Coordinates of N, CA, C and O in Angstrom, one line a residue:
X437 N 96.9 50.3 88.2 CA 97.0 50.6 86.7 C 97.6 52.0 86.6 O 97.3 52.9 87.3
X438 N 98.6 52.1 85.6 CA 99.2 53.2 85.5 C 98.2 54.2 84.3 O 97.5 53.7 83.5
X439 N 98.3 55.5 84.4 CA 98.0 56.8 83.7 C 97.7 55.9 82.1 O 96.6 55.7 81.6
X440 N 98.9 55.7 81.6 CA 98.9 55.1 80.4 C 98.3 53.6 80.3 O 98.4 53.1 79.1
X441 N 97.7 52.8 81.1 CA 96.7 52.2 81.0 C 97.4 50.7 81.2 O 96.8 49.7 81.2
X442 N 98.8 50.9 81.5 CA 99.6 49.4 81.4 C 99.5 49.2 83.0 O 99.8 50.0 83.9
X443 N 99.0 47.4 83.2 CA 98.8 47.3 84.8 C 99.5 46.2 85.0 O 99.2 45.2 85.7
X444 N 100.8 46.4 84.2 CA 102.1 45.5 84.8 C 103.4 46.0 85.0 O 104.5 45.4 85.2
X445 N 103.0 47.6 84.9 CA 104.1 48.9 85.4 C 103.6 48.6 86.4 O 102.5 48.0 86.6
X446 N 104.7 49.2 87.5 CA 104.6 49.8 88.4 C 104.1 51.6 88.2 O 104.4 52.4 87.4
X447 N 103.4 51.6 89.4 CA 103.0 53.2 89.2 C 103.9 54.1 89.8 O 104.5 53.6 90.7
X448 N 104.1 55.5 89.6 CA 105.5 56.7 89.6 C 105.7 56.8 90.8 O 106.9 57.1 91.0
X449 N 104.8 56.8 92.2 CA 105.1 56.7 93.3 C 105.9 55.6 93.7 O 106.7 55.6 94.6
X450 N 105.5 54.5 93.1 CA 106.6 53.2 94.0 C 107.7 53.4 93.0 O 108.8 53.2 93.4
X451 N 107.5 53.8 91.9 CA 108.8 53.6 91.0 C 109.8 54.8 91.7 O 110.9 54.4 92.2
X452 N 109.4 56.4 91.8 CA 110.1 56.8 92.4 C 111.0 56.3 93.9 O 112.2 56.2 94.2
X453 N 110.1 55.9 94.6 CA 110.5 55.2 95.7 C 111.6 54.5 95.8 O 112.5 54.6 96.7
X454 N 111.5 53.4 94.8 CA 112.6 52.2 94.3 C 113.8 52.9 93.9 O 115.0 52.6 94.4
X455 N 113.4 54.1 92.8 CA 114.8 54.8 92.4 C 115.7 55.6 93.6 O 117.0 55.4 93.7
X456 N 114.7 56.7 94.6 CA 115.6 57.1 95.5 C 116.2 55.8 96.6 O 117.1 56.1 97.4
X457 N 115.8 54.9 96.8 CA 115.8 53.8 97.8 C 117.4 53.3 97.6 O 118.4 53.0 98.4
X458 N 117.2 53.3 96.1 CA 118.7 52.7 95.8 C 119.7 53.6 95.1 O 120.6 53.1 94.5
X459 N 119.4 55.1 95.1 CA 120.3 55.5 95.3 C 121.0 56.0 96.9 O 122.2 56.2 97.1
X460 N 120.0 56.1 97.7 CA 120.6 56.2 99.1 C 121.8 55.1 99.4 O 122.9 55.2 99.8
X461 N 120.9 53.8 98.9 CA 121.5 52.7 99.8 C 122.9 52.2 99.0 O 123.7 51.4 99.5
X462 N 123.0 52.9 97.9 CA 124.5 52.8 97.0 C 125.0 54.4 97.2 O 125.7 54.6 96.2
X463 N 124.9 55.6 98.0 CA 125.3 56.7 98.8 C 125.6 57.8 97.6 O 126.4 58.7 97.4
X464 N 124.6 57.2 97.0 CA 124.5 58.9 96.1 C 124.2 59.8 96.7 O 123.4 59.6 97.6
X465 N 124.9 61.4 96.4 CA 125.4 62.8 97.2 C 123.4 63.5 96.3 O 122.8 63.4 95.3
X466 N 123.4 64.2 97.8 CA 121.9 65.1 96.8 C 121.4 64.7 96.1 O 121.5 65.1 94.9
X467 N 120.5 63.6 96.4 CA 119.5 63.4 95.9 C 118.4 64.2 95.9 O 117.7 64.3 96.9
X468 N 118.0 64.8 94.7 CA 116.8 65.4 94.3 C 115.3 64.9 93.5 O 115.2 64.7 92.3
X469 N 114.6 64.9 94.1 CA 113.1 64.1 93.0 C 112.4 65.5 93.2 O 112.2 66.1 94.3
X470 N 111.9 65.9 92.0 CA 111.3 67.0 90.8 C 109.9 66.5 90.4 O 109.5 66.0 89.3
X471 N 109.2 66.6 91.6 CA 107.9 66.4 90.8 C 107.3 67.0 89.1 O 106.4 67.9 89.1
X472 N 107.5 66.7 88.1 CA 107.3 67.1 86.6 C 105.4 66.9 86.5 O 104.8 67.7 85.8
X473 N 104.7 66.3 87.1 CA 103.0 66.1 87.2 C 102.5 67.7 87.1 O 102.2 68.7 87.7
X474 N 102.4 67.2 86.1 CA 100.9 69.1 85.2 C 102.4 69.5 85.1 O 102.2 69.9 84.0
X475 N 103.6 69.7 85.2 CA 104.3 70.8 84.5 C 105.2 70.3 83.0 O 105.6 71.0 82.1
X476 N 105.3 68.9 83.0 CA 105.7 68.8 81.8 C 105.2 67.0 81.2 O 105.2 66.0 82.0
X477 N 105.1 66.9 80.2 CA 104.7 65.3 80.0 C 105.4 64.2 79.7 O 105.1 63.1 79.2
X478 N 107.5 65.1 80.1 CA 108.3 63.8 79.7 C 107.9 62.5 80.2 O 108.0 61.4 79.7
X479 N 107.5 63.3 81.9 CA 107.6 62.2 83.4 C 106.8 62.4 84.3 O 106.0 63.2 84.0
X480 N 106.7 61.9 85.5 CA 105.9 62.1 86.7 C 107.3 62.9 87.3 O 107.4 64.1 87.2
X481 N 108.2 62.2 87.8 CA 109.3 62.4 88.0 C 110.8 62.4 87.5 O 111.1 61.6 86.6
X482 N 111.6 63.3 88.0 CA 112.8 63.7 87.7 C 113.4 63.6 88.8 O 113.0 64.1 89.8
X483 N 114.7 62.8 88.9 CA 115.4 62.7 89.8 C 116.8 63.2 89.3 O 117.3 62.8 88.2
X484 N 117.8 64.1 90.4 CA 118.7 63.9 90.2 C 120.0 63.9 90.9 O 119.8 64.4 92.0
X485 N 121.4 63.5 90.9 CA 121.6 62.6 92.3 C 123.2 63.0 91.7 O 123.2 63.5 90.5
X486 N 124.0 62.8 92.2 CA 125.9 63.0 92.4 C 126.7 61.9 93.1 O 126.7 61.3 94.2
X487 N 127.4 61.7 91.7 CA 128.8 60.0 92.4 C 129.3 61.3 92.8 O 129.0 62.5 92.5
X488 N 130.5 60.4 94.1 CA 131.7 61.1 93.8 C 132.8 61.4 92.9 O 133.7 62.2 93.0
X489 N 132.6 60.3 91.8 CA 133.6 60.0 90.6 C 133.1 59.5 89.8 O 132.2 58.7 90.0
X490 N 133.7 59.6 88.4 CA 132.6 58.4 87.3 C 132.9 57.6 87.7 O 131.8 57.0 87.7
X491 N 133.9 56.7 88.3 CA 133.3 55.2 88.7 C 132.1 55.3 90.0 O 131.9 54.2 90.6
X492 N 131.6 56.0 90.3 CA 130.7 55.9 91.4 C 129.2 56.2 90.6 O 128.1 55.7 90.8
X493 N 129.5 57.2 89.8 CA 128.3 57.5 88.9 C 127.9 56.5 88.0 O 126.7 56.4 87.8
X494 N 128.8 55.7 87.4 CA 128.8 54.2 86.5 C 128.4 53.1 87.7 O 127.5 52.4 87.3
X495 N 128.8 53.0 88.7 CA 128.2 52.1 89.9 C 126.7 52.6 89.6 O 125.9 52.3 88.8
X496 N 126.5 53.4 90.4 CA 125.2 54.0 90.7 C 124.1 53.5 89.5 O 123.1 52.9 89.7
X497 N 124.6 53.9 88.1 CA 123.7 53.2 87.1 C 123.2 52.0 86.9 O 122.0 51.6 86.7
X498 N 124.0 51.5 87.0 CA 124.4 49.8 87.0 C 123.4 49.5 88.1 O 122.5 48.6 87.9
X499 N 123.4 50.0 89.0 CA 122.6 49.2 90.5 C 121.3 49.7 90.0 O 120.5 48.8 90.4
X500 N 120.6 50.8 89.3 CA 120.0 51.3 89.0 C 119.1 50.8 88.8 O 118.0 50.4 89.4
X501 N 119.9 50.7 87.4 CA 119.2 49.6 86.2 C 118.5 48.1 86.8 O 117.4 47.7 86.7
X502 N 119.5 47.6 87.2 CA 119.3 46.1 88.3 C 118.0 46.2 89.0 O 117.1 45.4 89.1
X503 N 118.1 47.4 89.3 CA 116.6 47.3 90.7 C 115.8 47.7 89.7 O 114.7 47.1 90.1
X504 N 115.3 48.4 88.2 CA 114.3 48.7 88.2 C 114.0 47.4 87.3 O 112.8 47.1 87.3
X505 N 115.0 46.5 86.6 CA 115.0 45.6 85.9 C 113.8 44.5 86.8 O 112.8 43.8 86.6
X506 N 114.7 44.8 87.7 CA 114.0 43.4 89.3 C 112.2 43.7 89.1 O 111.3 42.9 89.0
X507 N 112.4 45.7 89.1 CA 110.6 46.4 89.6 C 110.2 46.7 88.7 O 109.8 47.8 88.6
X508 N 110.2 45.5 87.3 CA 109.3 45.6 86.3 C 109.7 46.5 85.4 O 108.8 46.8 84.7
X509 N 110.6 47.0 85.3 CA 111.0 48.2 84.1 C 112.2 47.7 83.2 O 113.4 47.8 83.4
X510 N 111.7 47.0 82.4 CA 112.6 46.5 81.2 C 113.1 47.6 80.7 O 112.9 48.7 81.0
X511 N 114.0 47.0 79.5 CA 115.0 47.9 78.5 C 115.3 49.3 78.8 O 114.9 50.3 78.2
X512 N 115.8 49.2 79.7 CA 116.4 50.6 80.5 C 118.2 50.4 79.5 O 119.0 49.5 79.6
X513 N 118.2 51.8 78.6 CA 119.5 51.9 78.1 C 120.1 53.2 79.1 O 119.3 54.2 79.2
X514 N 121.3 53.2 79.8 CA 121.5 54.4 80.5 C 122.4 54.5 79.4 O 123.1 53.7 78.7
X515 N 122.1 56.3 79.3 CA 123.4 56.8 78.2 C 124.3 57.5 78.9 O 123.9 58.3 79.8
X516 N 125.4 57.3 78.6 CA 126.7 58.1 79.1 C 127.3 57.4 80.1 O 128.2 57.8 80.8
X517 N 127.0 56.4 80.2 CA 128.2 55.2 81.0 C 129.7 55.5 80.9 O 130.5 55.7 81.8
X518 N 130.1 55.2 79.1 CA 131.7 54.8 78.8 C 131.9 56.0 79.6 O 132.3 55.6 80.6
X519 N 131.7 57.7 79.8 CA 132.3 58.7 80.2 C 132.2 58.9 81.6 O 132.9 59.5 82.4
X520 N 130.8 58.2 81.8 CA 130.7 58.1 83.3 C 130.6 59.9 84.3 O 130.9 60.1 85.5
X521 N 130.0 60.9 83.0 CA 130.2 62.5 83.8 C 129.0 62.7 84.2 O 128.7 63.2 85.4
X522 N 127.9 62.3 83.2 CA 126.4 62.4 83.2 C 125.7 61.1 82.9 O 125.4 60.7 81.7
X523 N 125.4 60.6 83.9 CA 124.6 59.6 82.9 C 123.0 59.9 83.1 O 122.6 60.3 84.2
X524 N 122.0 59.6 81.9 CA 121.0 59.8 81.9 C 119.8 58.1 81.6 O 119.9 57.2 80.7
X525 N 118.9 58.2 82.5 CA 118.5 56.9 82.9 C 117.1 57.1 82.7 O 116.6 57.8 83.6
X526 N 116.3 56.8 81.8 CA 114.8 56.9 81.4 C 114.2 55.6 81.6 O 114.3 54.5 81.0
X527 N 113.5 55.9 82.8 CA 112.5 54.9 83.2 C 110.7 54.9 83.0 O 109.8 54.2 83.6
X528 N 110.7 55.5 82.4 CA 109.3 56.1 81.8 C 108.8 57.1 82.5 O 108.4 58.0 81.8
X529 N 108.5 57.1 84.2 CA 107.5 58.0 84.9 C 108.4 58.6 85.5 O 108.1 59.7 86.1
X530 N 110.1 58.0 85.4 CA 111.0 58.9 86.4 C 112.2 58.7 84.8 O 112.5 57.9 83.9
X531 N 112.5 60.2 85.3 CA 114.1 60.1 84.4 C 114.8 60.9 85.5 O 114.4 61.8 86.1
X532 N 116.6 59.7 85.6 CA 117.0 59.8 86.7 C 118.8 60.6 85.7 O 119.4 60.2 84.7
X533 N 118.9 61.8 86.6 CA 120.2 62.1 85.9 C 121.4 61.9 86.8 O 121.4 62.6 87.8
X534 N 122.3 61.2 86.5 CA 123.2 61.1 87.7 C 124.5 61.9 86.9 O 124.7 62.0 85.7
X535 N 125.2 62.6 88.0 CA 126.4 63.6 87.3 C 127.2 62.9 88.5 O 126.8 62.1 89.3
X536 N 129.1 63.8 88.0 CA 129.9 63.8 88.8 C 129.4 65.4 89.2 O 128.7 66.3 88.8
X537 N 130.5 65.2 90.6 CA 130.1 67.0 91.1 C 130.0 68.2 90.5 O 129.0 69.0 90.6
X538 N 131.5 68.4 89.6 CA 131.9 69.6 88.8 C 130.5 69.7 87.5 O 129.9 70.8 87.3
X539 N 130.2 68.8 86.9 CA 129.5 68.5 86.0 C 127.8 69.0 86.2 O 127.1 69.7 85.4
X540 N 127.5 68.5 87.4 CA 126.5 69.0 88.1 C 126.1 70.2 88.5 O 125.0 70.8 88.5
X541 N 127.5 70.7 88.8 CA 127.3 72.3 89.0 C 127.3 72.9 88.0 O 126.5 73.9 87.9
X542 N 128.3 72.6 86.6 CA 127.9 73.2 85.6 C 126.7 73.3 84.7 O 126.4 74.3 84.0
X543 N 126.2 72.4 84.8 CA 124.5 72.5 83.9 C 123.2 72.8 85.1 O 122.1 73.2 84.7
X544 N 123.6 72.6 86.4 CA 122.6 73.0 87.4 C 121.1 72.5 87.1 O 120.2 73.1 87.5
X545 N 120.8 71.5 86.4 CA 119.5 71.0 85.6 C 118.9 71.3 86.1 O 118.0 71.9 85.5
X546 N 118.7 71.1 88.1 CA 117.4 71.5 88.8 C 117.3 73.1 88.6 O 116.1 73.2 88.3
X547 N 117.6 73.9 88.6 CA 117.7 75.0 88.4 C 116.6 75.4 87.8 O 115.8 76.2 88.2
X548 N 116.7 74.4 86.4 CA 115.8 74.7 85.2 C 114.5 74.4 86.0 O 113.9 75.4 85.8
X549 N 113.7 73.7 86.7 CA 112.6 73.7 87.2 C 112.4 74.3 88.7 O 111.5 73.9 89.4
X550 N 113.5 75.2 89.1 CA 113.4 76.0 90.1 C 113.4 75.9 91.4 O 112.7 76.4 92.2
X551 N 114.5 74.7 91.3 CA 115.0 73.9 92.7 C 116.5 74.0 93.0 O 117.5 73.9 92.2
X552 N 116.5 74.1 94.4 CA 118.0 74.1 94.6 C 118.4 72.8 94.9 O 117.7 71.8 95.1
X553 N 120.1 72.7 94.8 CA 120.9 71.2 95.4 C 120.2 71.0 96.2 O 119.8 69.9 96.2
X554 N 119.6 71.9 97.3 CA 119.7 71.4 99.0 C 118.7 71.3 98.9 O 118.1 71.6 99.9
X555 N 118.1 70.8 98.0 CA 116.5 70.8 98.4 C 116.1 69.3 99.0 O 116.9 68.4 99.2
X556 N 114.7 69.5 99.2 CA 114.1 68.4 100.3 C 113.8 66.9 99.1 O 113.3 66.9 98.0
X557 N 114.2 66.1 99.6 CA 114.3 65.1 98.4 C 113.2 65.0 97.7 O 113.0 65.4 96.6
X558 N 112.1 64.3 98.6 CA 110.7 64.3 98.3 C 109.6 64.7 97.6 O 108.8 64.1 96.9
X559 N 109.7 66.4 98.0 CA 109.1 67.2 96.9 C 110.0 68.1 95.7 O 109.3 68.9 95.1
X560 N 111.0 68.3 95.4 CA 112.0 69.0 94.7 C 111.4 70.7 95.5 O 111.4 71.6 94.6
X561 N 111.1 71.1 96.5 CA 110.7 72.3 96.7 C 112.4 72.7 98.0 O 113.2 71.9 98.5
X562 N 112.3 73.6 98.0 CA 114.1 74.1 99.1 C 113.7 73.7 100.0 O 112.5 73.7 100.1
X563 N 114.5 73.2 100.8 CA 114.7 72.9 102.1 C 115.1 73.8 103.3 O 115.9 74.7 103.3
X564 N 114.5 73.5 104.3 CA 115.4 74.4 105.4 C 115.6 74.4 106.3 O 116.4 75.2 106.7

């Protein structure tokens, strides 16, 4: 049973799981997951990941969406598809931001919670 009491979610650990799973296995660049637990109550998790192109960032969504659709997470709307620079993907316990490169460097999102690109996927803490 999940935090919010629904026991036909999946809970943030497997959902996380599912999300980096299939961004690896469709070869999203830096993948990052941001543990958000006690620091904020959008999410459990934050993930965020790099196409090499918006058609690769629009791929990536699309597969996205499919898997979490498959792992029990309906009405997933990704926003920012038509432009395909940023798209932003809310799955309840994880919100997944997928950028192109340039785009990613310019807003640096992980930043904001005090993580680098290179960090360790798993825990959003640096790597080394």
């Amino acid at each position: 049973m999940t935090a919010n009491g629904d026991a036909d979610r999946p809970g943030s650990d497997a959902l996380l799981e599912a999300v980096t799973a299939c961004l690896d296995e469709h070869s999203a660049i830096d993948v990052i997951a941001i543990d958000l637990r006690g620091k904020s109550p959008i999410a459990d998790y934050m993930v965020v990941a790099t196409g090499a192109s918006s058609r690769q960032v629009v791929a990536l969504a699309e597969h996205l969406r499919r898997r979490l659709k498959a792992f029990g997470v309906g009405g997933i709307t990704p926003e920012g598809l038509q432009q395909g620079d940023w798209v932003l993907i809310d799955a309840g316990d994880a919100i997944v931001h997928l950028f192109r490169p340039e785009v990613r460097a310019f807003y640096g999102i992980e930043k904001m919670w005090g993580v680098s690109p290179n960090a360790d996927e798993r825990t959003g803490k640096a790597g080394g």
